[in-house]
mmCIF file of C-alpha atoms in Angstrom:
data_model
loop_
_atom_site.group_PDB
_atom_site.id
_atom_site.type_symbol
_atom_site.label_atom_id
_atom_site.label_comp_id
_atom_site.label_asym_id
_atom_site.label_seq_id
_atom_site.Cartn_x
_atom_site.Cartn_y
_atom_site.Cartn_z
ATOM 1 C CA MET A 1 53.114 -32.052 15.519
ATOM 2 C CA THR A 2 53.253 -28.301 15.675
ATOM 3 C CA ASP A 3 51.548 -27.066 18.961
ATOM 4 C CA LEU A 4 50.383 -23.444 18.700
ATOM 5 C CA THR A 5 48.388 -23.489 21.997
ATOM 6 C CA GLY A 6 48.357 -19.999 23.463
ATOM 7 C CA LYS A 7 49.234 -18.264 20.218
ATOM 8 C CA THR A 8 47.181 -15.799 18.335
ATOM 9 C CA ALA A 9 47.324 -15.660 14.507
ATOM 10 C CA LEU A 10 45.925 -12.815 12.293
ATOM 11 C CA VAL A 11 45.463 -14.022 8.725
ATOM 12 C CA THR A 12 44.255 -11.394 6.220
ATOM 13 C CA GLY A 13 41.976 -12.513 3.553
ATOM 14 C CA SER A 14 41.008 -15.594 5.593
ATOM 15 C CA VAL A 15 37.369 -15.962 4.598
ATOM 16 C CA GLN A 16 38.218 -18.052 1.512
ATOM 17 C CA GLY A 17 40.872 -19.670 -0.561
ATOM 18 C CA ILE A 18 44.512 -19.883 0.613
ATOM 19 C CA GLY A 19 43.908 -17.642 3.649
ATOM 20 C CA LEU A 20 41.140 -19.814 4.872
ATOM 21 C CA ALA A 21 43.250 -22.955 4.402
ATOM 22 C CA ILE A 22 46.118 -21.424 6.421
ATOM 23 C CA ALA A 23 43.755 -20.313 9.105
ATOM 24 C CA GLU A 24 42.453 -23.891 9.305
ATOM 25 C CA SER A 25 45.954 -25.371 9.605
ATOM 26 C CA LEU A 26 46.825 -22.918 12.386
ATOM 27 C CA ALA A 27 43.532 -23.592 14.121
ATOM 28 C CA ALA A 28 44.152 -27.328 13.971
ATOM 29 C CA ALA A 29 47.423 -26.706 15.877
ATOM 30 C CA GLY A 30 45.488 -24.828 18.621
ATOM 31 C CA ALA A 31 46.030 -21.241 17.628
ATOM 32 C CA ARG A 32 43.331 -18.518 18.135
ATOM 33 C CA ILE A 33 42.417 -16.995 14.925
ATOM 34 C CA ALA A 34 41.788 -13.373 14.037
ATOM 35 C CA VAL A 35 39.804 -13.583 10.912
ATOM 36 C CA HIS A 36 39.770 -10.926 8.202
ATOM 37 C CA GLY A 37 38.373 -10.385 4.704
ATOM 38 C CA LEU A 38 35.575 -9.166 2.602
ATOM 39 C CA ALA A 39 32.415 -11.058 3.715
ATOM 40 C CA GLY A 40 28.881 -10.684 4.991
ATOM 41 C CA ASP A 41 27.858 -11.526 8.503
ATOM 42 C CA LEU A 42 26.699 -14.951 7.558
ATOM 43 C CA GLN A 43 29.954 -15.952 5.849
ATOM 44 C CA VAL A 44 31.922 -14.413 8.852
ATOM 45 C CA TYR A 45 29.918 -16.603 11.266
ATOM 46 C CA GLU A 46 30.348 -19.713 9.155
ATOM 47 C CA VAL A 47 34.098 -19.244 8.916
ATOM 48 C CA CYS A 48 34.563 -18.496 12.568
ATOM 49 C CA GLU A 49 32.536 -21.598 13.465
ATOM 50 C CA ARG A 50 34.543 -23.780 10.940
ATOM 51 C CA LEU A 51 37.792 -22.624 12.563
ATOM 52 C CA LYS A 52 36.583 -23.468 16.036
ATOM 53 C CA LYS A 53 35.542 -26.880 14.915
ATOM 54 C CA ALA A 54 39.075 -27.295 13.457
ATOM 55 C CA GLY A 55 40.537 -26.700 16.756
ATOM 56 C CA ALA A 56 40.803 -22.991 17.376
ATOM 57 C CA PRO A 57 39.879 -22.043 21.011
ATOM 58 C CA GLN A 58 38.639 -18.727 19.700
ATOM 59 C CA ALA A 59 38.029 -17.291 16.259
ATOM 60 C CA GLU A 60 36.868 -13.728 15.870
ATOM 61 C CA PHE A 61 36.462 -11.264 12.902
ATOM 62 C CA PHE A 62 38.517 -8.117 12.604
ATOM 63 C CA GLY A 63 37.502 -5.811 9.940
ATOM 64 C CA GLY A 64 39.823 -3.395 8.116
ATOM 65 C CA ASP A 65 40.105 -1.850 4.669
ATOM 66 C CA LEU A 66 43.687 -2.665 3.587
ATOM 67 C CA ARG A 67 43.658 0.181 1.135
ATOM 68 C CA ASP A 68 43.594 2.604 4.113
ATOM 69 C CA PRO A 69 46.519 2.776 6.598
ATOM 70 C CA ASP A 70 44.187 4.244 9.247
ATOM 71 C CA ARG A 71 41.794 1.388 8.987
ATOM 72 C CA ILE A 72 44.759 -0.990 9.110
ATOM 73 C CA ASP A 73 45.905 0.829 12.397
ATOM 74 C CA ASP A 74 42.471 0.334 13.813
ATOM 75 C CA MET A 75 42.390 -3.423 13.091
ATOM 76 C CA MET A 76 45.920 -3.906 14.413
ATOM 77 C CA GLN A 77 45.117 -2.034 17.581
ATOM 78 C CA ALA A 78 41.931 -4.216 18.052
ATOM 79 C CA VAL A 79 44.077 -7.375 17.563
ATOM 80 C CA ALA A 80 46.504 -6.001 20.079
ATOM 81 C CA ALA A 81 43.692 -5.539 22.645
ATOM 82 C CA TRP A 82 42.667 -9.112 22.007
ATOM 83 C CA GLY A 83 46.080 -10.311 22.954
ATOM 84 C CA GLY A 84 48.290 -9.366 20.012
ATOM 85 C CA ALA A 85 49.423 -11.295 16.960
ATOM 86 C CA ASP A 86 51.976 -13.840 17.579
ATOM 87 C CA ILE A 87 51.597 -15.067 13.903
ATOM 88 C CA LEU A 88 50.826 -12.633 11.105
ATOM 89 C CA VAL A 89 49.878 -13.997 7.651
ATOM 90 C CA ASN A 90 49.606 -11.303 4.931
ATOM 91 C CA ASN A 91 47.528 -13.192 2.442
ATOM 92 C CA ALA A 92 44.884 -10.762 1.191
ATOM 93 C CA GLY A 93 45.440 -9.777 -2.437
ATOM 94 C CA ILE A 94 43.760 -8.735 -5.605
ATOM 95 C CA GLN A 95 44.682 -9.129 -9.345
ATOM 96 C CA HIS A 96 43.783 -7.494 -12.604
ATOM 97 C CA THR A 97 45.409 -8.426 -15.873
ATOM 98 C CA ALA A 98 45.976 -5.877 -18.663
ATOM 99 C CA PRO A 99 48.773 -4.720 -20.840
ATOM 100 C CA LEU A 100 50.967 -2.107 -19.258
ATOM 101 C CA ALA A 101 49.721 0.613 -21.641
ATOM 102 C CA ASP A 102 46.063 -0.191 -20.832
ATOM 103 C CA MET A 103 46.338 -0.777 -17.005
ATOM 104 C CA PRO A 104 43.976 1.534 -15.166
ATOM 105 C CA ARG A 105 45.586 3.839 -12.768
ATOM 106 C CA ASP A 106 43.223 3.113 -10.099
ATOM 107 C CA MET A 107 43.965 -0.685 -10.393
ATOM 108 C CA TRP A 108 47.704 0.027 -9.963
ATOM 109 C CA ASP A 109 47.035 2.015 -6.770
ATOM 110 C CA ALA A 110 44.609 -0.607 -5.381
ATOM 111 C CA ILE A 111 46.940 -3.564 -6.149
ATOM 112 C CA LEU A 112 49.984 -1.912 -4.647
ATOM 113 C CA ASN A 113 48.035 -0.770 -1.572
ATOM 114 C CA ILE A 114 46.510 -4.211 -0.793
ATOM 115 C CA ASN A 115 49.226 -6.632 -2.033
ATOM 116 C CA LEU A 116 52.245 -4.606 -0.674
ATOM 117 C CA SER A 117 51.601 -1.492 1.439
ATOM 118 C CA ALA A 118 49.156 -3.290 3.699
ATOM 119 C CA ALA A 119 51.774 -5.841 4.581
ATOM 120 C CA PHE A 120 54.191 -3.066 5.540
ATOM 121 C CA HIS A 121 51.641 -1.444 7.943
ATOM 122 C CA THR A 122 50.596 -4.888 9.519
ATOM 123 C CA MET A 123 54.261 -5.795 10.018
ATOM 124 C CA GLN A 124 55.266 -2.455 11.441
ATOM 125 C CA ALA A 125 52.531 -2.902 13.995
ATOM 126 C CA ALA A 126 53.009 -6.507 14.863
ATOM 127 C CA LEU A 127 56.846 -7.124 14.781
ATOM 128 C CA PRO A 128 57.933 -5.142 17.910
ATOM 129 C CA GLY A 129 55.456 -7.094 20.082
ATOM 130 C CA MET A 130 56.646 -10.410 18.633
ATOM 131 C CA ALA A 131 60.275 -9.279 19.556
ATOM 132 C CA GLN A 132 59.301 -8.559 23.064
ATOM 133 C CA ARG A 133 57.690 -11.965 23.455
ATOM 134 C CA GLY A 134 60.587 -13.708 21.894
ATOM 135 C CA TYR A 135 58.425 -15.621 19.410
ATOM 136 C CA GLY A 136 56.861 -14.380 16.327
ATOM 137 C CA ARG A 137 56.023 -15.545 12.696
ATOM 138 C CA VAL A 138 55.317 -13.513 9.668
ATOM 139 C CA VAL A 139 54.290 -15.501 6.645
ATOM 140 C CA ASN A 140 53.747 -13.349 3.531
ATOM 141 C CA ILE A 141 51.940 -14.913 0.630
ATOM 142 C CA ALA A 142 53.883 -13.695 -2.385
ATOM 143 C CA SER A 143 53.660 -15.458 -5.662
ATOM 144 C CA VAL A 144 55.829 -16.943 -8.430
ATOM 145 C CA HIS A 145 55.286 -13.384 -9.777
ATOM 146 C CA GLY A 146 57.494 -12.068 -6.906
ATOM 147 C CA LEU A 147 60.255 -14.153 -8.449
ATOM 148 C CA VAL A 148 59.615 -14.045 -12.256
ATOM 149 C CA ALA A 149 57.486 -11.798 -14.281
ATOM 150 C CA SER A 150 54.583 -12.318 -16.686
ATOM 151 C CA ARG A 151 53.014 -10.234 -19.318
ATOM 152 C CA HIS A 152 49.962 -8.178 -18.389
ATOM 153 C CA LYS A 153 50.648 -8.204 -14.695
ATOM 154 C CA ALA A 154 52.620 -5.110 -14.000
ATOM 155 C CA PRO A 155 51.192 -4.087 -10.680
ATOM 156 C CA TYR A 156 50.778 -7.558 -9.421
ATOM 157 C CA CYS A 157 54.447 -8.395 -10.102
ATOM 158 C CA ALA A 158 55.642 -5.006 -8.817
ATOM 159 C CA ALA A 159 53.705 -5.653 -5.521
ATOM 160 C CA LYS A 160 54.936 -9.279 -5.155
ATOM 161 C CA PHE A 161 58.603 -8.484 -5.949
ATOM 162 C CA GLY A 162 58.252 -5.604 -3.356
ATOM 163 C CA LEU A 163 56.765 -8.001 -0.808
ATOM 164 C CA VAL A 164 59.708 -10.377 -1.148
ATOM 165 C CA GLY A 165 62.237 -7.414 -0.659
ATOM 166 C CA LEU A 166 60.245 -6.124 2.229
ATOM 167 C CA SER A 167 60.257 -9.547 3.882
ATOM 168 C CA LYS A 168 64.025 -9.881 3.575
ATOM 169 C CA VAL A 169 64.623 -6.399 5.188
ATOM 170 C CA ALA A 170 62.186 -7.390 8.090
ATOM 171 C CA ALA A 171 63.885 -10.743 8.491
ATOM 172 C CA LEU A 172 67.197 -9.220 8.833
ATOM 173 C CA GLU A 173 66.062 -6.567 11.348
ATOM 174 C CA TYR A 174 64.452 -9.189 13.714
ATOM 175 C CA ALA A 175 66.818 -12.076 13.045
ATOM 176 C CA ASN A 176 68.316 -12.143 16.451
ATOM 177 C CA ALA A 177 65.128 -11.573 18.427
ATOM 178 C CA GLY A 178 64.137 -14.373 20.907
ATOM 179 C CA THR A 179 65.789 -17.686 21.455
ATOM 180 C CA LYS A 180 66.025 -21.028 19.873
ATOM 181 C CA GLN A 181 63.876 -22.406 22.711
ATOM 182 C CA ALA A 182 61.216 -19.749 22.285
ATOM 183 C CA GLY A 183 61.243 -19.965 18.536
ATOM 184 C CA GLY A 184 62.690 -16.477 17.646
ATOM 185 C CA VAL A 185 61.081 -14.193 15.173
ATOM 186 C CA THR A 186 61.093 -15.006 11.480
ATOM 187 C CA VAL A 187 59.739 -13.406 8.325
ATOM 188 C CA ASN A 188 59.241 -15.522 5.183
ATOM 189 C CA CYS A 189 57.358 -15.666 2.014
ATOM 190 C CA ILE A 190 55.503 -18.462 0.284
ATOM 191 C CA ALA A 191 55.334 -18.077 -3.495
ATOM 192 C CA PRO A 192 52.411 -20.211 -4.861
ATOM 193 C CA GLY A 193 52.194 -21.014 -8.603
ATOM 194 C CA TRP A 194 48.817 -22.075 -10.143
ATOM 195 C CA THR A 195 46.632 -22.772 -7.126
ATOM 196 C CA GLU A 196 42.887 -23.542 -7.143
ATOM 197 C CA THR A 197 41.606 -20.228 -5.891
ATOM 198 C CA ALA A 198 39.130 -17.511 -6.990
ATOM 199 C CA ILE A 199 41.831 -15.179 -7.899
ATOM 200 C CA ILE A 200 42.766 -17.274 -10.929
ATOM 201 C CA GLU A 201 39.213 -17.799 -12.105
ATOM 202 C CA PRO A 202 39.185 -14.792 -14.629
ATOM 203 C CA GLN A 203 42.276 -16.222 -16.260
ATOM 204 C CA VAL A 204 40.915 -19.806 -16.280
ATOM 205 C CA ALA A 205 37.634 -18.510 -17.801
ATOM 206 C CA ALA A 206 39.530 -16.625 -20.534
ATOM 207 C CA ARG A 207 41.560 -19.604 -21.513
ATOM 208 C CA ALA A 208 38.595 -22.027 -21.198
ATOM 209 C CA ALA A 209 36.778 -19.782 -23.662
ATOM 210 C CA GLN A 210 39.340 -20.725 -26.243
ATOM 211 C CA PHE A 211 38.239 -24.313 -25.815
ATOM 212 C CA GLY A 212 34.431 -23.821 -26.067
ATOM 213 C CA GLY A 213 34.188 -23.176 -22.288
ATOM 214 C CA ASP A 214 35.843 -26.442 -21.257
ATOM 215 C CA ARG A 215 37.364 -25.476 -17.854
ATOM 216 C CA ASP A 216 39.657 -28.589 -17.648
ATOM 217 C CA LYS A 217 41.169 -27.863 -21.023
ATOM 218 C CA GLY A 218 41.713 -24.311 -20.086
ATOM 219 C CA VAL A 219 43.406 -25.090 -16.832
ATOM 220 C CA ALA A 220 45.611 -27.691 -18.727
ATOM 221 C CA ASP A 221 46.549 -25.037 -21.271
ATOM 222 C CA LEU A 222 47.522 -22.493 -18.631
ATOM 223 C CA LEU A 223 49.621 -25.000 -16.739
ATOM 224 C CA LYS A 224 51.530 -26.383 -19.707
ATOM 225 C CA GLU A 225 52.940 -22.899 -20.411
ATOM 226 C CA LYS A 226 54.840 -22.436 -17.177
ATOM 227 C CA GLN A 227 54.167 -25.122 -14.524
ATOM 228 C CA PRO A 228 56.108 -28.182 -15.344
ATOM 229 C CA SER A 229 54.316 -30.567 -13.032
ATOM 230 C CA GLN A 230 51.076 -29.734 -14.847
ATOM 231 C CA ARG A 231 49.285 -29.993 -11.554
ATOM 232 C CA THR A 232 47.648 -27.152 -9.584
ATOM 233 C CA SER A 233 48.231 -26.946 -5.928
ATOM 234 C CA ASP A 234 45.368 -27.088 -3.347
ATOM 235 C CA PRO A 235 45.149 -24.262 -0.753
ATOM 236 C CA SER A 236 45.582 -26.885 2.054
ATOM 237 C CA GLU A 237 49.148 -27.573 0.732
ATOM 238 C CA ILE A 238 49.936 -23.918 1.344
ATOM 239 C CA GLY A 239 48.410 -24.072 4.780
ATOM 240 C CA ALA A 240 50.598 -27.017 5.640
ATOM 241 C CA LEU A 241 53.700 -25.093 4.703
ATOM 242 C CA ALA A 242 52.681 -22.076 6.653
ATOM 243 C CA LEU A 243 52.128 -24.204 9.596
ATOM 244 C CA TRP A 244 55.590 -25.736 9.506
ATOM 245 C CA LEU A 245 57.088 -22.212 9.217
ATOM 246 C CA CYS A 246 55.270 -21.378 12.492
ATOM 247 C CA ASP A 247 56.859 -24.292 14.377
ATOM 248 C CA PRO A 248 59.680 -23.279 16.794
ATOM 249 C CA VAL A 249 61.855 -25.763 14.773
ATOM 250 C CA ALA A 250 61.759 -23.343 11.898
ATOM 251 C CA HIS A 251 63.550 -20.608 14.029
ATOM 252 C CA ASN A 252 66.532 -20.377 11.606
ATOM 253 C CA VAL A 253 64.301 -20.240 8.458
ATOM 254 C CA THR A 254 64.064 -16.634 7.804
ATOM 255 C CA GLY A 255 64.259 -14.210 4.901
ATOM 256 C CA THR A 256 63.323 -16.977 2.470
ATOM 257 C CA THR A 257 60.860 -17.239 -0.348
ATOM 258 C CA ILE A 258 59.605 -20.786 -0.860
ATOM 259 C CA PRO A 259 57.917 -21.550 -4.188
ATOM 260 C CA VAL A 260 55.148 -24.047 -4.368
ATOM 261 C CA ASP A 261 54.989 -23.996 -8.179
ATOM 262 C CA GLY A 262 55.578 -27.285 -9.723
ATOM 263 C CA GLY A 263 58.999 -26.266 -11.050
ATOM 264 C CA TRP A 264 58.006 -23.013 -12.576
ATOM 265 C CA THR A 265 60.828 -20.827 -11.155
ATOM 266 C CA ALA A 266 63.319 -23.745 -11.490
ATOM 267 C CA GLN A 267 63.265 -23.206 -15.325
#
């Protein structure tokens, strides 16, 4: 089993969904968790306690508006003072669907800032320290929309395609850092397909409306278009893959984008 005792993981957007599932997987392996996301004090407390029960020796909240590079710098400096991120998971993201001609300019800016630029800023801050320590893991949560496009998702696809490219560059620049024994420094993307998270709910609701509000029929109709397995993924499955990528045995897995999409991108 992967042992992350003594490691610190910063997981953005870790108060719910895929981010929380990844944080739980890392906590169960013994990592300290730097929690981040949009949440009130009660939810933050509950998430931190949940991660401690899962196995994290410490779990603390680090705030930071990912639209603002200065606030990201503040967050990364706070994490560095806490011990520094050995593992960085860029998971936070937002979505808005609309035809290209109708996409609001402010939504384009927000999606690019949160889904792409924020990852650049966190990686720029964290990777040098990882290289110095000889071990580091960056796991960027991309999407099938970082590999193939869909209508009405121009900024989301642009951001996720960009995240895949950014990750490849970082992987090359840090490929020879560290040793096999220490684990080296790797940068990879996970590309989920349809996964049971809040970000897909607007699309599910819109499709369910075509079936008189029947959610199950709406989900089935969404999946049959693109995901051949016709099964959604659970966030815990993404967490399990992220955990494996953090194991020292994965020292030569870098610059990759691993789809978890039921065959979507194999078509």
